Short mmCIF file of C-alpha atoms and ligand atoms in Angstrom, two decimals:
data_model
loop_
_atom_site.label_atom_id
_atom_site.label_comp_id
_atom_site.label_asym_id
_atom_site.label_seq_id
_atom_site.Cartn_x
_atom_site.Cartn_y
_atom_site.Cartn_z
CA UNK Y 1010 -33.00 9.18 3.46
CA UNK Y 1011 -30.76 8.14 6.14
CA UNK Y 1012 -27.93 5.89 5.91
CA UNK Y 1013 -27.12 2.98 7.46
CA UNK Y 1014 -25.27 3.89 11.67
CA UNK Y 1015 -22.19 2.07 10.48
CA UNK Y 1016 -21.51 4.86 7.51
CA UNK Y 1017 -21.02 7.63 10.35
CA UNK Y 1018 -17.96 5.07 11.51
CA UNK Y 1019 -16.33 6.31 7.71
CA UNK Y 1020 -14.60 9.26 8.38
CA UNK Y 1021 -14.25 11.34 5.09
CA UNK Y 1022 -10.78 11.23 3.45
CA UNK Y 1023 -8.65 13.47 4.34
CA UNK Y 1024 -6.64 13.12 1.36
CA UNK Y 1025 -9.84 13.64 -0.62
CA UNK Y 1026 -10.05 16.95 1.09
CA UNK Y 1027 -6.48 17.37 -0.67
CA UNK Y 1028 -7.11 15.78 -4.29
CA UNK Y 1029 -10.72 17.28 -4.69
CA UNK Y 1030 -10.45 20.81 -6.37
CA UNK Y 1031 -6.71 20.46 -7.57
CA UNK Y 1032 -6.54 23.51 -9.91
CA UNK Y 1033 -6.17 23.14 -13.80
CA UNK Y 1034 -2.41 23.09 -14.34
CA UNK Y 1035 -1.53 21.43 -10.52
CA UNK Y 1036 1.41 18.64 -10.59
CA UNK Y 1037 0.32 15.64 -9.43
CA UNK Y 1038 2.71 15.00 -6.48
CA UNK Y 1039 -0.42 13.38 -4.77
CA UNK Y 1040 -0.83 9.79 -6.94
CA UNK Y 1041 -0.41 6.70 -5.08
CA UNK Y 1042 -0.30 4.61 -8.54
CA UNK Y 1043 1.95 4.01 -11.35
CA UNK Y 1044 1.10 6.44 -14.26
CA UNK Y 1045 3.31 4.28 -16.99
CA UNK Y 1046 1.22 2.19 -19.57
CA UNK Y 1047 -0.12 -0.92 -18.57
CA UNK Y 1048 2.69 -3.79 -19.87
CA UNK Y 1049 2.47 -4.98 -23.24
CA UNK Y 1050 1.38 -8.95 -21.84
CA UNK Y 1051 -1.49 -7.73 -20.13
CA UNK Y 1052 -2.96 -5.94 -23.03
CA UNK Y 1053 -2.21 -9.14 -25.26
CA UNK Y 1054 -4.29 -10.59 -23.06
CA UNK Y 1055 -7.42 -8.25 -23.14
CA UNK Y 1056 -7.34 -8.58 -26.83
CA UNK Y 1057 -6.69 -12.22 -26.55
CA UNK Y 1058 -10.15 -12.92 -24.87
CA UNK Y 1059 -10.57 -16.59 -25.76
CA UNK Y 1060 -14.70 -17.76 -26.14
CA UNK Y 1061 -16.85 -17.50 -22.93
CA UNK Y 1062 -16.13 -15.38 -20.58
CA UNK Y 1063 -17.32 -17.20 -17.70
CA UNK Y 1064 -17.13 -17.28 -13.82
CA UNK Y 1065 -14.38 -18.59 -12.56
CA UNK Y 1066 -13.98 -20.90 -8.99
CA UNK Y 1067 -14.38 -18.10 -6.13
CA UNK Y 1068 -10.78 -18.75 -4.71
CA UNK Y 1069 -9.91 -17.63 -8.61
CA UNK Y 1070 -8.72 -18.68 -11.92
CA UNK Y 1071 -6.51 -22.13 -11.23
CA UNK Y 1072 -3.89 -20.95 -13.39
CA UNK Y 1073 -3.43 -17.38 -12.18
CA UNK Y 1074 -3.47 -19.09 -8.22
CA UNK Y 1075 -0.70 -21.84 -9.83
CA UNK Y 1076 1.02 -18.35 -10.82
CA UNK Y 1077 0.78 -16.61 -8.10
CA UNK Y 1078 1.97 -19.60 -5.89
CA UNK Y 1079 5.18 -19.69 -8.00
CA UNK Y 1080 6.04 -16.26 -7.65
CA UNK Y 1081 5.59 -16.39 -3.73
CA UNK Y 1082 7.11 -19.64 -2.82
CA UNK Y 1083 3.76 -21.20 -1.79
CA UNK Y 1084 1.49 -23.73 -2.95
CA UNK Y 1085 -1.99 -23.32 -4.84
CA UNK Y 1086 -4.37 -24.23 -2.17
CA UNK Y 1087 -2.73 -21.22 0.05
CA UNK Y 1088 -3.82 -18.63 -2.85
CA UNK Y 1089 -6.74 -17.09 -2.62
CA UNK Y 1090 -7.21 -14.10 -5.58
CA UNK Y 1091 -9.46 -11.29 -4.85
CA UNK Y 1092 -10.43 -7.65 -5.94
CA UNK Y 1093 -7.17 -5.95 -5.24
CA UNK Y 1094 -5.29 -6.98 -2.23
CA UNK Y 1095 -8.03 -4.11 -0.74
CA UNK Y 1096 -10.64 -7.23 -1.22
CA UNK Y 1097 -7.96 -9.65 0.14
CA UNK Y 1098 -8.31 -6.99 3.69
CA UNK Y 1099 -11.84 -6.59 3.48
CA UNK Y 1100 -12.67 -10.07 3.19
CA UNK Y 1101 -9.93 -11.30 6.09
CA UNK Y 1102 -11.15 -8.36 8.36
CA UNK Y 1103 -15.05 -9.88 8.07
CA UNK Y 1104 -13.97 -12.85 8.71
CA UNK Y 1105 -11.49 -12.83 11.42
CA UNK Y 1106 -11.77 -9.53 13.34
CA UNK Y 1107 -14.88 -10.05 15.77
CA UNK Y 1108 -16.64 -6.96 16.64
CA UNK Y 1109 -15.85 -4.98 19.47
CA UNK Y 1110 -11.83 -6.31 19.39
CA UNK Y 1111 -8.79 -3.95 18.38
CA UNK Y 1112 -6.98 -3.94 15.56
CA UNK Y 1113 -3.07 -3.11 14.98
CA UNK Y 1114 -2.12 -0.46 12.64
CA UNK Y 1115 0.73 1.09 11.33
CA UNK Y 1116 0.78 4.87 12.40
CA UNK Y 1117 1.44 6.58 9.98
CA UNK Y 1118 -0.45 4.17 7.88
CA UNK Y 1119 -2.64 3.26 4.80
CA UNK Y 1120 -6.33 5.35 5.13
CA UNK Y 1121 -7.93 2.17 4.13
CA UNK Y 1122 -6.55 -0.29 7.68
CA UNK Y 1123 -8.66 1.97 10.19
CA UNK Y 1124 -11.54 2.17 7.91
CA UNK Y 1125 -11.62 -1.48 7.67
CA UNK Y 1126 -11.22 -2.12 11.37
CA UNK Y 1127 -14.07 -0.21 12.16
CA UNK Y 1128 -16.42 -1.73 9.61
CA UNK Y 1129 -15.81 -5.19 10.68
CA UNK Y 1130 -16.86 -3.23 14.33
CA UNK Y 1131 -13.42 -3.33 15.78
CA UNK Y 1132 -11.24 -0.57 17.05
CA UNK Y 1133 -8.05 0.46 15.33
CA UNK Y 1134 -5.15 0.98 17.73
CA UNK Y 1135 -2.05 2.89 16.56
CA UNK Y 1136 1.42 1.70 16.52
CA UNK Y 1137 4.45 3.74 16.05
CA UNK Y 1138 6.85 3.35 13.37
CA UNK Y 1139 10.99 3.84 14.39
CA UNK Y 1140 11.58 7.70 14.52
CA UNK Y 1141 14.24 7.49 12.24
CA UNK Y 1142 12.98 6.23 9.06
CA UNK Y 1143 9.69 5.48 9.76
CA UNK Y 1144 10.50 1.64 9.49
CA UNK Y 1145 8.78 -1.12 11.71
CA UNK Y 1146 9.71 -1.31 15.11
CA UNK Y 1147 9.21 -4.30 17.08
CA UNK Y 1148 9.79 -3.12 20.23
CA UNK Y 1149 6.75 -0.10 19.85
CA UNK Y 1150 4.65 -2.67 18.08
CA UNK Y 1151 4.83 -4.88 20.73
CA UNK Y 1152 4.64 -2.78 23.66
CA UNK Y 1153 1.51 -1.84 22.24
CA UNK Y 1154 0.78 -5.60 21.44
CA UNK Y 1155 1.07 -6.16 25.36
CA UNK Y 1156 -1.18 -3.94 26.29
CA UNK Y 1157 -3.76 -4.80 24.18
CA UNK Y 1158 -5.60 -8.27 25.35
CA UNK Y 1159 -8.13 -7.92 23.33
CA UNK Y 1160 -6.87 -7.49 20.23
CA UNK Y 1161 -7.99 -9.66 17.04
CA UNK Y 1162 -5.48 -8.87 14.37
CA UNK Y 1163 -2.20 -6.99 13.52
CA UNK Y 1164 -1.11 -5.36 10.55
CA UNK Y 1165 2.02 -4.61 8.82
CA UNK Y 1166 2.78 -2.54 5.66
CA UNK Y 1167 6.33 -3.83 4.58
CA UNK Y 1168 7.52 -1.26 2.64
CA UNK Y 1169 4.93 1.06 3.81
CA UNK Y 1170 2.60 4.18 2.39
CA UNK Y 1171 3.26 6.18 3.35
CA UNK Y 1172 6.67 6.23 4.49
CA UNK Y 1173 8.43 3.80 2.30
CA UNK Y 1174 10.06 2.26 5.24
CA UNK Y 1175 10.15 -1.73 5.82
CA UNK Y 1176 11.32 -3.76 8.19
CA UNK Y 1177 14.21 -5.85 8.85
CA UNK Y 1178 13.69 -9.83 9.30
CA UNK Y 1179 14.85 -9.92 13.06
CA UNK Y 1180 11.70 -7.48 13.40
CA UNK Y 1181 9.13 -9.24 11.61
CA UNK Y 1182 9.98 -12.69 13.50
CA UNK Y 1183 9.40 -11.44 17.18
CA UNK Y 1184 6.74 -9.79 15.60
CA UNK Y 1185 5.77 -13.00 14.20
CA UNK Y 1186 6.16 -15.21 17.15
CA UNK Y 1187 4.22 -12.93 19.26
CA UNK Y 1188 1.20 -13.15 16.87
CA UNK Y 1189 1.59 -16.77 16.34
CA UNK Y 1190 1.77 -17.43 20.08
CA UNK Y 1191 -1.62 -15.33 20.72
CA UNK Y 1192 -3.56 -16.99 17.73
CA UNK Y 1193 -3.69 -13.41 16.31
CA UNK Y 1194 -4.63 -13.32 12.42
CA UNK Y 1195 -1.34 -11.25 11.10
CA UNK Y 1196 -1.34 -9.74 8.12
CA UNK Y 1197 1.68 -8.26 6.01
CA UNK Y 1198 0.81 -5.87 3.16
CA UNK Y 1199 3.32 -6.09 0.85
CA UNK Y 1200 1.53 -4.56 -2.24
CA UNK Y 1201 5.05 -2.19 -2.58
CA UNK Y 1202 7.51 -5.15 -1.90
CA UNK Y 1203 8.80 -5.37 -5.75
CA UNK Y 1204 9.14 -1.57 -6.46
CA UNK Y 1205 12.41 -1.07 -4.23
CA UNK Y 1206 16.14 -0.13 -5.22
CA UNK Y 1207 18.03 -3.20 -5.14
CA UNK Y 1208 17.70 -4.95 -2.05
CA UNK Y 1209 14.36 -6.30 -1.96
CA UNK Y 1210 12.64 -5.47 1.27
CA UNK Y 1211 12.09 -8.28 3.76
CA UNK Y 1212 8.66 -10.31 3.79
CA UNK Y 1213 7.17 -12.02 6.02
CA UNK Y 1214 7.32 -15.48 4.26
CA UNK Y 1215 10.79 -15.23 4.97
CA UNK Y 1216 9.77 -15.52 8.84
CA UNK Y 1217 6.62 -17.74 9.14
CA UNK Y 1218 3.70 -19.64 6.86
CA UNK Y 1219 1.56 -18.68 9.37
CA UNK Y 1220 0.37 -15.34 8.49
CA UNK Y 1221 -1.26 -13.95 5.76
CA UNK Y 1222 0.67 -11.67 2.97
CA UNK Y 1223 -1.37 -9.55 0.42
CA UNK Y 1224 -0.71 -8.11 -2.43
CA UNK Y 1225 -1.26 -7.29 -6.23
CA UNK Y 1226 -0.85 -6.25 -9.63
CA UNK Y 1227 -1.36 -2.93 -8.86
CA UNK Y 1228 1.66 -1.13 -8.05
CA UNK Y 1229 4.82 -3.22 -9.52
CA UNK Y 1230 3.03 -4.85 -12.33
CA UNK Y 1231 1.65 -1.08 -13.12
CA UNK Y 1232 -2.52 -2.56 -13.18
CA UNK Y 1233 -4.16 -0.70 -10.74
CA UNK Y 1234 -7.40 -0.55 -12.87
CA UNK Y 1235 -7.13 -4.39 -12.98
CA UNK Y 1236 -8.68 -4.71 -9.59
CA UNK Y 1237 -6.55 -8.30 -9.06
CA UNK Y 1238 -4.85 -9.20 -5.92
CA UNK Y 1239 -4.71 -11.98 -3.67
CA UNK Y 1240 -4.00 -13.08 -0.07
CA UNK Y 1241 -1.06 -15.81 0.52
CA UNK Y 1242 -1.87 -18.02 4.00
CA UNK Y 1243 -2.70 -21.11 5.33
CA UNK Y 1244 -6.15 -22.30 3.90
CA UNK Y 1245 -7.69 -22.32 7.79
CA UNK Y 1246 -7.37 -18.70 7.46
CA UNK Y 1247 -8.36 -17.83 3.69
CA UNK Y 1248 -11.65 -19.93 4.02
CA UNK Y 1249 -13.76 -18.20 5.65
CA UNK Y 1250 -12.28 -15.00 3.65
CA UNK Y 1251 -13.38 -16.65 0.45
CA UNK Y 1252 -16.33 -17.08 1.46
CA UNK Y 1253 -16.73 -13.64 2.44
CA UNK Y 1254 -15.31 -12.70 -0.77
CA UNK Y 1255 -17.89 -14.87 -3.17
CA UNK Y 1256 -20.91 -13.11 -1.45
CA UNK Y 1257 -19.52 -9.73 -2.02
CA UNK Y 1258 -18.56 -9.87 -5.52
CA UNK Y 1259 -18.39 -13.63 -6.47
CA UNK Y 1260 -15.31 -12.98 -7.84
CA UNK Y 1261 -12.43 -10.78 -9.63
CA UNK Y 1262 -13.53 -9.65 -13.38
CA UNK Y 1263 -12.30 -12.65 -15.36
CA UNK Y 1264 -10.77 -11.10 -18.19
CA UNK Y 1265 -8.57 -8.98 -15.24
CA UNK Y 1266 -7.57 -12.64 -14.15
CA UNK Y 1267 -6.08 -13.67 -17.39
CA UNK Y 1268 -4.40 -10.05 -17.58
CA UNK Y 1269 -2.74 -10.73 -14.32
CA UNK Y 1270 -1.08 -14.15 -15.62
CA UNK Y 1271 -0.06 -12.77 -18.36
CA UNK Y 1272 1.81 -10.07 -15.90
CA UNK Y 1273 2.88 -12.68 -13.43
CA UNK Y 1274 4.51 -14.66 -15.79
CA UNK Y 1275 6.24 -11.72 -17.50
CA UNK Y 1276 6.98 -10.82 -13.71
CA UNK Y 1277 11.14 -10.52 -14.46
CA UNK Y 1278 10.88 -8.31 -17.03
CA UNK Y 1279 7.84 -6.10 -15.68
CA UNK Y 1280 9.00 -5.91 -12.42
CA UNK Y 1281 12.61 -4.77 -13.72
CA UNK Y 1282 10.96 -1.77 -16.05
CA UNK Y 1283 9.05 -0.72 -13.02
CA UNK Y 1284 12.16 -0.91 -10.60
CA UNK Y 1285 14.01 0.89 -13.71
CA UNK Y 1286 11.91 3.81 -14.08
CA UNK Y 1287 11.61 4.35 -10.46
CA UNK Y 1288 14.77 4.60 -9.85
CA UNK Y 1289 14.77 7.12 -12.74
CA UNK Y 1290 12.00 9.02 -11.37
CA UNK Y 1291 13.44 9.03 -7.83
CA UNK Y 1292 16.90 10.57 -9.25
CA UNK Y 1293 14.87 13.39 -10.96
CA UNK Y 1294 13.31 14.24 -7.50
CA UNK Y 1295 16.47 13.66 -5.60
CA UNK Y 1296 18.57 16.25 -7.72
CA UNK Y 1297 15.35 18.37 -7.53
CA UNK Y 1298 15.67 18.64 -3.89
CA UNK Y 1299 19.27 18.92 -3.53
CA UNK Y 1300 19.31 21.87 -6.60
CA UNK Y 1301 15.92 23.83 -4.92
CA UNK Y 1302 16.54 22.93 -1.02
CA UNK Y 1303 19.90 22.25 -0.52
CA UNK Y 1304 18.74 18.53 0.53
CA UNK Y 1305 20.40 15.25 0.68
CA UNK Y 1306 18.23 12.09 0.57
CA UNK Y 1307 18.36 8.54 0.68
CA UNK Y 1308 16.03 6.63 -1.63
CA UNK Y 1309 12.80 4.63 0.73
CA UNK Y 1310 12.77 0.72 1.29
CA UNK Y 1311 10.55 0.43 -1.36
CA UNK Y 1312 7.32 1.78 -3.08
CA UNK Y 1313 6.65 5.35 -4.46
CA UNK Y 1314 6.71 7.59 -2.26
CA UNK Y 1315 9.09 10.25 -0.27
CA UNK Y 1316 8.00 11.01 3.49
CA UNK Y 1317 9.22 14.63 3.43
CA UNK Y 1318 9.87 16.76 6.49
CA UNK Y 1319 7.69 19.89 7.04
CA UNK Y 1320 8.64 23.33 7.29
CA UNK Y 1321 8.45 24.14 11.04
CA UNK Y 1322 6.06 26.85 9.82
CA UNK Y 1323 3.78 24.50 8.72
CA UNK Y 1324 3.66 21.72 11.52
CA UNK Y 1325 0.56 23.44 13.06
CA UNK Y 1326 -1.52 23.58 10.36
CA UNK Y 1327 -0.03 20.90 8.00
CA UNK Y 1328 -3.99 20.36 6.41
CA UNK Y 1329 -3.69 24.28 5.58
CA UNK Y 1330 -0.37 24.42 4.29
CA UNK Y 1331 -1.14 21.06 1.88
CA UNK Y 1332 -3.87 23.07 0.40
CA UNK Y 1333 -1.69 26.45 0.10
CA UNK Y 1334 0.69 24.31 -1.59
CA UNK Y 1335 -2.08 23.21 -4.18
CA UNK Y 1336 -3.64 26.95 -4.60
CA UNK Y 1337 -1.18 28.86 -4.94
CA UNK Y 1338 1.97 26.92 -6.05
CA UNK Y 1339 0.26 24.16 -7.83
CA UNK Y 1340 1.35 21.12 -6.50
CA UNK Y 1341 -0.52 18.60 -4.71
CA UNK Y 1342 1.13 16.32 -1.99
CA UNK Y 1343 -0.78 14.86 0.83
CA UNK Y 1344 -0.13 15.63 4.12
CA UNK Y 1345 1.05 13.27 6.22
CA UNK Y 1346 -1.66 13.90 8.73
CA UNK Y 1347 -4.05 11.72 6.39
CA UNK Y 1348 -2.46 8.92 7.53
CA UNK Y 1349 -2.30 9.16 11.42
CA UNK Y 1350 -0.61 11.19 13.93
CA UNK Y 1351 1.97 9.85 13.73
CA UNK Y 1352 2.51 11.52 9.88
CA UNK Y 1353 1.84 14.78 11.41
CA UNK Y 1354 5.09 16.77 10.97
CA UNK Y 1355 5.59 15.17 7.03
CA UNK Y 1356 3.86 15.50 3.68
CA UNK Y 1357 3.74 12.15 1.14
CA UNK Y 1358 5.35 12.53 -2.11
CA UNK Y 1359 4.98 10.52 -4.83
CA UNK Y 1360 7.11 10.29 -7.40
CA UNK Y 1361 5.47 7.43 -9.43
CA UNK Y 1362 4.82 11.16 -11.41
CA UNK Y 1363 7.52 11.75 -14.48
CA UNK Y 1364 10.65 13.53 -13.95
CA UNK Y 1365 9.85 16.65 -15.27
CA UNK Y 1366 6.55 17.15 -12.99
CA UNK Y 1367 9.20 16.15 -9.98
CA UNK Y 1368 12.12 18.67 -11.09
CA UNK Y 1369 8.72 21.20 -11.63
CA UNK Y 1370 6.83 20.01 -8.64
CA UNK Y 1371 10.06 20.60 -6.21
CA UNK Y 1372 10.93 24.18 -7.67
CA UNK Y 1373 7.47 25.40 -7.13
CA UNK Y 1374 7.20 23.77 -3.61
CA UNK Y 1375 10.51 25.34 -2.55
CA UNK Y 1376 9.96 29.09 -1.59
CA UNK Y 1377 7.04 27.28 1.02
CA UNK Y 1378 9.84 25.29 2.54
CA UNK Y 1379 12.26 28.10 2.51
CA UNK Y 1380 10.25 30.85 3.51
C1 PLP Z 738 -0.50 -0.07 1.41
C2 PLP Z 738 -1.59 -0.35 0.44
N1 PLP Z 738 -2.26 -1.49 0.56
C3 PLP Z 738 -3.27 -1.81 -0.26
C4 PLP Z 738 -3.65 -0.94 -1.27
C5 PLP Z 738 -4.79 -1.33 -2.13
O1 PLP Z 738 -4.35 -1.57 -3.42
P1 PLP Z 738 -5.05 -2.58 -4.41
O2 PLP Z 738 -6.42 -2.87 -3.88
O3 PLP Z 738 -5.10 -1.84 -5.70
O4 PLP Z 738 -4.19 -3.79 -4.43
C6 PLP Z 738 -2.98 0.27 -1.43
C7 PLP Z 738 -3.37 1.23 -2.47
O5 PLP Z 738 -2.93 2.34 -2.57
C8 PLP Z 738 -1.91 0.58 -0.55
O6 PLP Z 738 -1.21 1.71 -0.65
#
């Protein structure tokens, strides 16, 4: 049997290389999802099921799009709801990146952006993040924007795995502008945007209608297994992704859809738990640090996860040391390798994990920093 060529453009995950084989009794430092139940409305809902369970129209059920308009400032016909915001990519990427263009993507970035730039046939093309805080940088994005003519589409991750870094709004309008002004589809991920610590991060709706923002239920409404997100844009652009969408799936599991209302219209009070026991889980890891490594750290932008220096020791080798970490102390965090070059001398955290696997987590990790 021999696969289709396109397959061999997959590269295998390297944080699959991490995750695969954890050892019995390993703290999961490694999760990019909320582990907390899913909220009370969206299980109402399940049980709720009312008669048929039918299809619903392929740009989704009316009344989760009238929901999802509200919550983003836009109107219905610029919803479009899809598997995860992962199907909002996939479907924008088939539609809108023509083969043998270039792609724009955060570096370090999400594994999934240079996966789908190559299936769509188009080459992904790095762009730093600020050294500082790994937060967008207009200036290296559009350097890099310059010298790329043939580019089809940019991305942003705003806050961003796996840094946690955003961007400010004087950033995301040149950024803007410069798309707009080349007729270049620009996307903002902003799955992480509502899990942040009291300033919510800047979107890109605050800049321009004329991109397209994803997102979903699966980080701050706590529903990854839902499989609902959605892409926010002018209808010229969402189109052709719905149509892209319908043939591969016809459309999101309908009893997910009338989960995700129930969430989105619970969204004050969800969104607030989440934000509540991140904060709470971030506190346990940031006392962890400062008891076990003498550290001092400032919470992320938004989302999850802690971008954590290396060791010197282990810059050379960070693939090795991630999986030392996971033998022989028991911890698994992914280095930040997996996610581009530019993550090379970091390892991801996440601490959507509970306080006492963070407090754990950091005391076994710390000899390996230390030593
Ligand atoms: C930055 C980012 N975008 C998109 C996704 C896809 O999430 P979903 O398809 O569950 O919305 C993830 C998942 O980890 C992510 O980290």
């Amino acid at each position: 049997m021999k696969p289709a060529s396109r397959l061999s453009l997959l590269k295998p995950s390297p944080i699959r290389a991490i995750t695969d084989g954890t050892p019995p009794g390993a703290i999961p430092l490694g999760l990019g999802e909320p582990t907390w139940d899913l909220p009370e409305p969206a299980r109402l809902a399940l049980l709720r099921a009312p008669g048929p369970c039918g299809y619903v129209p392929h740009a989704g059920l009316t009344d989760l799009r009238k929901a999802v308009a509200a919550f983003h400032g836009a109107t219905v016909d610029e919803v479009l709801i899809t598997t995860g915001s992962q199907g909002a990519l996939f479907a924008l990427f088939q539609a809108w990146v023509e083969p043998g263009t270039k792609v724009l993507i955060p570096d370090p970035g999400f594994v999934a952006y240079p996966a789908l730039a190559r299936m769509a046939g188009a080459v992904p093309v790095p762009y730093a993040l600020s050294p500082d805080r790994f937060r967008l940088d207009a200036d290296a994005l559009l350097q890099v924007l310059a010298a790329t003519p043939d580019a089809s589409a940019v991305i942003l991750n705003l806050p961003s795995n796996p840094t946690g870094g955003g961007g400010d709004l004087e950033a995301l309008r040149r950024v803007a502008e410069a798309c707009v002004a080349r007729g270049l589809l620009l996307i903002s991920d902003e799955v992480y945007r509502d899990l942040h610590f009291g300033v919510r991060p800047p979107g890109l709706r605050e800049v321009t209608d004329r991109g397209v923002v994803v997102s979903s239920v699966s980080k701050g409404w706590g529903a990854p297994g839902l499989r609902v997100g959605w892409a926010i844009g002018d209808p010229a652009w969402l189109t052709p992704a719905r149509v892209v969408h319908g043939y591969a799936v016809t459309g999101t599991a309908t009893p997910a859809q009338w989960a995700a209302l129930a969430l989105i219209e619970h969204s004050d009070a969800i969104l607030a738990e989440a934000r509540a026991g991140i904060r709470e889980r971030w506190e346990a890891l940031a006392a962890a640090l400062r008891e076990h490594l003498g550290q001092t750290v400032s919470p992320p932008d938004g989302t999850f996860y802690h971008f954590m220096p290396l060791p010197p020791s282990a810059q050379a080798d960070p693939l090795a040391f991630a999986l030392k970490l996971r033998d022989e102390a028991k911890v698994v965090v992914i280095p930040g390798l997996a996610f581009g070059e530019g993550g090379r001398g970091h390892v991801r955290l996440s601490f959507a994990a509970t306080p006492e696997q963070l407090s754990e987590g950091v005391k076994r990790m710390a000899p390996y920093w230390r030593g």
